[in-house]
PDB file of C-alpha atoms in Angstrom:
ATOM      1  CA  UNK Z   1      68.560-242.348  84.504  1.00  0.00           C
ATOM      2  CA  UNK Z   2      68.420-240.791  81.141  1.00  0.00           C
ATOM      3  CA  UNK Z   3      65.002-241.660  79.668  1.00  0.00           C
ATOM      4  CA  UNK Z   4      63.913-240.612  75.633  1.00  0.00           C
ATOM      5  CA  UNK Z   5      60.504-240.624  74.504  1.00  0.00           C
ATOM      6  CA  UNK Z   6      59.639-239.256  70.897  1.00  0.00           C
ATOM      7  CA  UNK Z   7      57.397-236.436  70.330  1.00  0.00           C
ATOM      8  CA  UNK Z   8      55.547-233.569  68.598  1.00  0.00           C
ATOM      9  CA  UNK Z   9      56.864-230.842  66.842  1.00  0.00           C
ATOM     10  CA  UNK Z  10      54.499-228.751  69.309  1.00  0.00           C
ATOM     11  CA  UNK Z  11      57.486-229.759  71.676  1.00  0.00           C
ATOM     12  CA  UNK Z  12      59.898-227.429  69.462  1.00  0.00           C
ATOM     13  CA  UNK Z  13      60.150-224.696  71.836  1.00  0.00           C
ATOM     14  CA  UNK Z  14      60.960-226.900  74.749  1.00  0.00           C
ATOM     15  CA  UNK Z  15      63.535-228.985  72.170  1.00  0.00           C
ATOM     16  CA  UNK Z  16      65.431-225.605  71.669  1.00  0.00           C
ATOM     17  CA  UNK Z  17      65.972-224.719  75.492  1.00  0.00           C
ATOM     18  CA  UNK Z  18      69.088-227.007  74.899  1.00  0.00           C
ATOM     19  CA  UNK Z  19      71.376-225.169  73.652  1.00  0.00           C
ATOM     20  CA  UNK Z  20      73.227-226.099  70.055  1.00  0.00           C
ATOM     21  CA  UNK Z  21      76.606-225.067  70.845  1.00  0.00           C
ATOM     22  CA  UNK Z  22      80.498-225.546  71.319  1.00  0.00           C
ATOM     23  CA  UNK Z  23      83.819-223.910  71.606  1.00  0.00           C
ATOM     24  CA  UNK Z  24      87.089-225.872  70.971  1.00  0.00           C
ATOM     25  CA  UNK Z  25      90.530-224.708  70.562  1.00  0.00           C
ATOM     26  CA  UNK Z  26      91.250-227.611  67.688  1.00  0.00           C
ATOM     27  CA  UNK Z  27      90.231-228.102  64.315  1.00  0.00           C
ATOM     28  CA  UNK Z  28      90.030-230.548  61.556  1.00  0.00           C
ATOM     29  CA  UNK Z  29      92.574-229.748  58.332  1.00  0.00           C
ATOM     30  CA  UNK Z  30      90.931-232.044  55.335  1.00  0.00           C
ATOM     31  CA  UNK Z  31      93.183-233.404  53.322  1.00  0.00           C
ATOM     32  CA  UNK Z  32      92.557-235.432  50.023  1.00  0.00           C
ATOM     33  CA  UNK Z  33      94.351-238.852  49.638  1.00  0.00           C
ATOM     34  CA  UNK Z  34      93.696-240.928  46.627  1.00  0.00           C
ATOM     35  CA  UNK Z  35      89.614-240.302  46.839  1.00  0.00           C
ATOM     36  CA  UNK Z  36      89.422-240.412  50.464  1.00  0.00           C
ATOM     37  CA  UNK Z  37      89.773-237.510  52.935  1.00  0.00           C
ATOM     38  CA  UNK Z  38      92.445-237.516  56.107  1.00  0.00           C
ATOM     39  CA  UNK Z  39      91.231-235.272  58.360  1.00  0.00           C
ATOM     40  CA  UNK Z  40      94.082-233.667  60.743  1.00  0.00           C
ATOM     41  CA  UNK Z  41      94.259-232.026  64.022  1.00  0.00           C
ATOM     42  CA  UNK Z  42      95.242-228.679  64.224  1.00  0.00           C
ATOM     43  CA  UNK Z  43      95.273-226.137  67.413  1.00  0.00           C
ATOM     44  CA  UNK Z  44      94.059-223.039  66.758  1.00  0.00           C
ATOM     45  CA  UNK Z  45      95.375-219.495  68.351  1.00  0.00           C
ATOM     46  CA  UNK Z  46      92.290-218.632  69.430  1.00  0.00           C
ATOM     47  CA  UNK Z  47      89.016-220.929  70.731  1.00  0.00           C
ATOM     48  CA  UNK Z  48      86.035-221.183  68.104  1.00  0.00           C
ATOM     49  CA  UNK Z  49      83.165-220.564  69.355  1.00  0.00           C
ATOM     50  CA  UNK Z  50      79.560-221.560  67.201  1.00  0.00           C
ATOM     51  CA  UNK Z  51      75.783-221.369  68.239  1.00  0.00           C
ATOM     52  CA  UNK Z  52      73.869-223.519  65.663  1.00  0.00           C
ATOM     53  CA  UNK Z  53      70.479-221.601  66.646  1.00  0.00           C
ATOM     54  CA  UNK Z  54      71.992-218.146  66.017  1.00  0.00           C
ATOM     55  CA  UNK Z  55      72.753-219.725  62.248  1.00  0.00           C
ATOM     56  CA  UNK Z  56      68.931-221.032  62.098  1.00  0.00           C
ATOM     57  CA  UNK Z  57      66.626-221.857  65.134  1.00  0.00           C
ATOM     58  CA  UNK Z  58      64.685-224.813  64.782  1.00  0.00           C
ATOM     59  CA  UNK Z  59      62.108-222.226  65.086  1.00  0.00           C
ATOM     60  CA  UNK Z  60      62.630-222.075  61.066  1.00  0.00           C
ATOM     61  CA  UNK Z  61      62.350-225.672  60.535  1.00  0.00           C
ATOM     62  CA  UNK Z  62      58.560-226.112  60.200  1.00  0.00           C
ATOM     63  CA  UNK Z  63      58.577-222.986  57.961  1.00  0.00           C
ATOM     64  CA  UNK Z  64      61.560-224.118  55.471  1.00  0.00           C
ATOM     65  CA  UNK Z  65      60.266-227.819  55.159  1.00  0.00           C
ATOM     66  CA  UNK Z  66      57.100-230.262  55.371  1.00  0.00           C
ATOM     67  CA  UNK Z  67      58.180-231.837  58.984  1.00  0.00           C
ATOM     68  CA  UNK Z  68      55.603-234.485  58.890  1.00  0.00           C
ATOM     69  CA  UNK Z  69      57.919-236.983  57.776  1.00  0.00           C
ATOM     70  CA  UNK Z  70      60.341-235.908  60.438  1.00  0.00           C
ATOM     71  CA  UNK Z  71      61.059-237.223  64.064  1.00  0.00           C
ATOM     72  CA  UNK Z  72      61.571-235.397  67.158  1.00  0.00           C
ATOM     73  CA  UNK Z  73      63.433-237.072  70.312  1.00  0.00           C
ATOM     74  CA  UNK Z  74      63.751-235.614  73.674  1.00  0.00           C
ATOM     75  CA  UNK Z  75      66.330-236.815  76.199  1.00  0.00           C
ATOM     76  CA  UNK Z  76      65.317-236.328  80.043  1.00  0.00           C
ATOM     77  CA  UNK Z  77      67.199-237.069  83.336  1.00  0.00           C
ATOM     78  CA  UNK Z  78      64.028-237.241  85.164  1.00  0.00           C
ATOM     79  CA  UNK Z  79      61.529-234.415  84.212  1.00  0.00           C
ATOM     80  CA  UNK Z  80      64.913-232.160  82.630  1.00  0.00           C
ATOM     81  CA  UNK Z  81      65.200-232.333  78.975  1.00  0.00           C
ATOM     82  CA  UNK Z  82      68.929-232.830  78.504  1.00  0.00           C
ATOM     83  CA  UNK Z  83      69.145-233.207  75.017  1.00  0.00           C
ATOM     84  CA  UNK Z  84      67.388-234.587  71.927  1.00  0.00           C
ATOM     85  CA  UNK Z  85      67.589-235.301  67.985  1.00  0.00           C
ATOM     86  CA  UNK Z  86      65.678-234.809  65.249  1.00  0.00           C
ATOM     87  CA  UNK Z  87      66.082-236.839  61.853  1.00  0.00           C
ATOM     88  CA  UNK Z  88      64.591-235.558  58.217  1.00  0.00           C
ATOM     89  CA  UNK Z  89      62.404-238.351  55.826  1.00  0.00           C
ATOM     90  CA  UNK Z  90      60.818-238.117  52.699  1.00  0.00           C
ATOM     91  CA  UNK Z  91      61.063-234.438  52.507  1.00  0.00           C
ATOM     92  CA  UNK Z  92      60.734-232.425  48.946  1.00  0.00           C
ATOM     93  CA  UNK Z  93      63.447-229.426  48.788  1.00  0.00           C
ATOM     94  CA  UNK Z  94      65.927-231.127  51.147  1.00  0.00           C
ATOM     95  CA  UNK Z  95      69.049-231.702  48.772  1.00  0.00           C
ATOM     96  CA  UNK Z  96      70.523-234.267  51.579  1.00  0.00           C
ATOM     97  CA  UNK Z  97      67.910-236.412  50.848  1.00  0.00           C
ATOM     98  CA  UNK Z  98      68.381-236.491  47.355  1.00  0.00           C
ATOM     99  CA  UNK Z  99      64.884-237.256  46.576  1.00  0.00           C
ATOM    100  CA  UNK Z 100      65.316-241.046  48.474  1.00  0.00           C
ATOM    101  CA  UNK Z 101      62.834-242.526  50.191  1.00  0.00           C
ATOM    102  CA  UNK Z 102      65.453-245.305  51.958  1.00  0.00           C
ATOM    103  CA  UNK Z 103      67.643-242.227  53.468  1.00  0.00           C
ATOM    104  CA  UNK Z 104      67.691-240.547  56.851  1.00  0.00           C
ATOM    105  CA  UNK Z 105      69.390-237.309  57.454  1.00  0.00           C
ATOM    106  CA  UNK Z 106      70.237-236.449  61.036  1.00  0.00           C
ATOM    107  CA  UNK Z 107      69.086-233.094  61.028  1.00  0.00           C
ATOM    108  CA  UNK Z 108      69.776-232.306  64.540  1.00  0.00           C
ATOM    109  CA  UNK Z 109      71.405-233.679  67.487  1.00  0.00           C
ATOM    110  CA  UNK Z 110      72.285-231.609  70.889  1.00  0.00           C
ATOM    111  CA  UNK Z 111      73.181-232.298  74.373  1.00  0.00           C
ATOM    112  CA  UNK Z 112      73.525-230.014  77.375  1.00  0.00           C
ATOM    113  CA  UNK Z 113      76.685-229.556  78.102  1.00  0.00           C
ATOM    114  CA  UNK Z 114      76.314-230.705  81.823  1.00  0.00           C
ATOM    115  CA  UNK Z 115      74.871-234.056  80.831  1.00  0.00           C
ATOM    116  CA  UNK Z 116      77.939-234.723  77.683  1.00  0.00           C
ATOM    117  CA  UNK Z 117      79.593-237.698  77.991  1.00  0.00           C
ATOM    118  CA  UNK Z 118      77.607-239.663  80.119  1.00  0.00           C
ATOM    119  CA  UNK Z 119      75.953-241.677  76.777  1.00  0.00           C
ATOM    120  CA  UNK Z 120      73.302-239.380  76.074  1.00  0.00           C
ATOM    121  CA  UNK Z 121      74.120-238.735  72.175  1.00  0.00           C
ATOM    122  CA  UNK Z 122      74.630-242.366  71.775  1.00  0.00           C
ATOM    123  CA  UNK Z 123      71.508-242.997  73.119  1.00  0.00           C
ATOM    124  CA  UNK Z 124      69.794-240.353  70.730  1.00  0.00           C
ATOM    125  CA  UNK Z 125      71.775-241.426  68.037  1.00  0.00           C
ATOM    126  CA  UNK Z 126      70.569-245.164  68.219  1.00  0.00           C
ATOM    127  CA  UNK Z 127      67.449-244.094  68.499  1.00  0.00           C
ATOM    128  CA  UNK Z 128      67.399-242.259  65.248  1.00  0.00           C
ATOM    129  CA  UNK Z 129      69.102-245.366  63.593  1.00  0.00           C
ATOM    130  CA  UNK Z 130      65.984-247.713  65.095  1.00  0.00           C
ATOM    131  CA  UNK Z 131      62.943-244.710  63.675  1.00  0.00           C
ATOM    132  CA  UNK Z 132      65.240-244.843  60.504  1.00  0.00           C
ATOM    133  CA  UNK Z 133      64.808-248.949  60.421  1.00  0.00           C
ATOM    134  CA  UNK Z 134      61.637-249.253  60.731  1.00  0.00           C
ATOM    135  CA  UNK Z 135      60.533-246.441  57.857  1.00  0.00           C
ATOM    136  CA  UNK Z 136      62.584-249.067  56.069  1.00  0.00           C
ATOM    137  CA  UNK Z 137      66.052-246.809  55.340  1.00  0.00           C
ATOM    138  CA  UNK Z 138      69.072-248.169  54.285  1.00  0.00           C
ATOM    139  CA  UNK Z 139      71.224-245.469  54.928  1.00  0.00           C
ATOM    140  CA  UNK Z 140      71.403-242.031  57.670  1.00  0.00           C
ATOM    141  CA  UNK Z 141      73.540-238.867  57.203  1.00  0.00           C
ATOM    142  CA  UNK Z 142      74.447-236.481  58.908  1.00  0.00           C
ATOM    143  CA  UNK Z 143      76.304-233.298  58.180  1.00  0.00           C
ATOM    144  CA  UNK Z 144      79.039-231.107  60.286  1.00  0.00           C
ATOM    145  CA  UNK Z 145      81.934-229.300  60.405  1.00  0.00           C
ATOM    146  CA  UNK Z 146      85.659-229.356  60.319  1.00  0.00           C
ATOM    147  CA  UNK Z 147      85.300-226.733  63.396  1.00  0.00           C
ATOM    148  CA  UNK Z 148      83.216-229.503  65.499  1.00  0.00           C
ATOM    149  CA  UNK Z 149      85.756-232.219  66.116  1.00  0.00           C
ATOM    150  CA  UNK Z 150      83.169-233.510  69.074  1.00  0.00           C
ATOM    151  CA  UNK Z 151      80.826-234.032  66.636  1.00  0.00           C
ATOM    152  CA  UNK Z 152      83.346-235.674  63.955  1.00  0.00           C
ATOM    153  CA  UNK Z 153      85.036-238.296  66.485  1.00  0.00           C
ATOM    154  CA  UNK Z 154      81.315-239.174  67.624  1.00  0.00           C
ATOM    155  CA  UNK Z 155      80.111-239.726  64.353  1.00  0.00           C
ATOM    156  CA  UNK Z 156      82.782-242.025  63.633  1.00  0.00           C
ATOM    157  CA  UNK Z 157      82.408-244.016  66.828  1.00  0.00           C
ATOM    158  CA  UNK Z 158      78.439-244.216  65.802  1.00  0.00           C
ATOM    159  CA  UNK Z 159      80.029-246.376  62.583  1.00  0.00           C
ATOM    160  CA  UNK Z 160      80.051-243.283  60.162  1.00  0.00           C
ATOM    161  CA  UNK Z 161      81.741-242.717  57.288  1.00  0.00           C
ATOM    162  CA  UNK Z 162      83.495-239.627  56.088  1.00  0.00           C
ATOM    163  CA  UNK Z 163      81.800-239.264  52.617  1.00  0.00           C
ATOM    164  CA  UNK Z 164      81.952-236.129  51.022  1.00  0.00           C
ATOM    165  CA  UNK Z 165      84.085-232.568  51.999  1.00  0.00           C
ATOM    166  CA  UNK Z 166      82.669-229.068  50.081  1.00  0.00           C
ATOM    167  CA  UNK Z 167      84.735-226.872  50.783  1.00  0.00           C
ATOM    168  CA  UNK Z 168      83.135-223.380  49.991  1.00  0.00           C
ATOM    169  CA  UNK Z 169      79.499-224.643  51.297  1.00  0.00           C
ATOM    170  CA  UNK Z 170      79.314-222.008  53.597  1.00  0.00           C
ATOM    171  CA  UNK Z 171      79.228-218.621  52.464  1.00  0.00           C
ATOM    172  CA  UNK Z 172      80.810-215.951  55.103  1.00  0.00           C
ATOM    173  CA  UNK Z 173      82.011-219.275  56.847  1.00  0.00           C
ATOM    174  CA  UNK Z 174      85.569-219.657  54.988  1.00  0.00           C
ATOM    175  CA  UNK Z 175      87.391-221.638  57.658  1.00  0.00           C
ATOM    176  CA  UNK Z 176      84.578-224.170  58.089  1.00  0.00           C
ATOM    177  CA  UNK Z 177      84.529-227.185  55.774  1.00  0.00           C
ATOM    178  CA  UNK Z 178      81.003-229.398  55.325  1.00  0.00           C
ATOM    179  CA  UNK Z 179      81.945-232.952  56.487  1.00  0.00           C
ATOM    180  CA  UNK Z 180      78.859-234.839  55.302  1.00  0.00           C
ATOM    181  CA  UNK Z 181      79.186-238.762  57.036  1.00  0.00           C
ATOM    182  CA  UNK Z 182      76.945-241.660  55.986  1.00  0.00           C
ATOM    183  CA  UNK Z 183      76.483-245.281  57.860  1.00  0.00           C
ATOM    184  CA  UNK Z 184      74.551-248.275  56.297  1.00  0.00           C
ATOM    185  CA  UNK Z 185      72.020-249.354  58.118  1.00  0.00           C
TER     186      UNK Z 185
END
């Protein structure tokens, strides 16, 4: 029985044993139609591989950002941490926040790969929406890739919105597109 409980960001070591990472042989081609994006499937020649951490640990969170407004959520299957999530509030200097105090930004969200698809990031994720409730937000995002079509089709089934594409947001990252995704809450 999967099991979360919320805790310190003393637990940030611990957090990152999960691993932040996928390979898929698919992608997402991002079209523009009329103001709203299509995104289509596309198989690639070879698999893409991405490691979050090697990008930025969460190490580097505490040092980039004030995390006191943030949350951390562990996911165990008994005493094994199997995944967890942490969500951004009311932090100066992050641009996804846009300086709102009724926002949530999904900063993080990762799952084992033995324990995927067994309701564990829909568990996390509903989570996040409840700590994002009661600080009184009206809205969460939560940004990805055109490379992560896991993480686009489960952000849609969570009731998210595709709501803004930047194309060139990554620099020495040309195939991937930012997907940013927003739900009401």
């Amino acid at each position: 029985m999967i099991t979360l409980r919320e805790e310190s960001f003393g637990a940030l070591e611990r957090y990152a044993s999960v691993p932040s990472t996928y390979e898929t042989d698919r992608i997402f081609d991002v079209d523009e139609q009329g103001g709203s994006w299509e995104l289509r499937e596309r198989r690639l020649e070879r698999p893409y591989r991405k490691d979050y951490d090697a990008v930025e640990s969460p190490h580097a969170w505490p040092l980039r950002f004030d995390v006191t407004g943030w949350t951390l959520i562990g996911a165990f299957d008994g005493q094994e941490r199997v995944g967890g999530a942490v969500a951004a509030f009311a932090t100066p200097g992050l641009d996804m926040l846009a300086g709102r105090r009724d926002l949530v930004v999904l900063w993080d969200l990762r799952v084992l790969l033995t324990a995927r698809r067994i309701g564990v990031g829909s568990a996390l994720f509903r989570a996040i929406e409840a700590w994002a409730v009661a600080k009184q937000c009206r809205e969460l995002r939560v940004e990805t890739q055109n490379t992560n079509l896991a993480a686009c089709r489960f952000y849609a089934s969570q009731g998210c919105r595709l709501f803004e594409v930047n194309r060139n947001a990554y620099a020495g990252l040309p195939e991937e597109v930012q997907l940013l995704w927003s739900k009401a809450l």
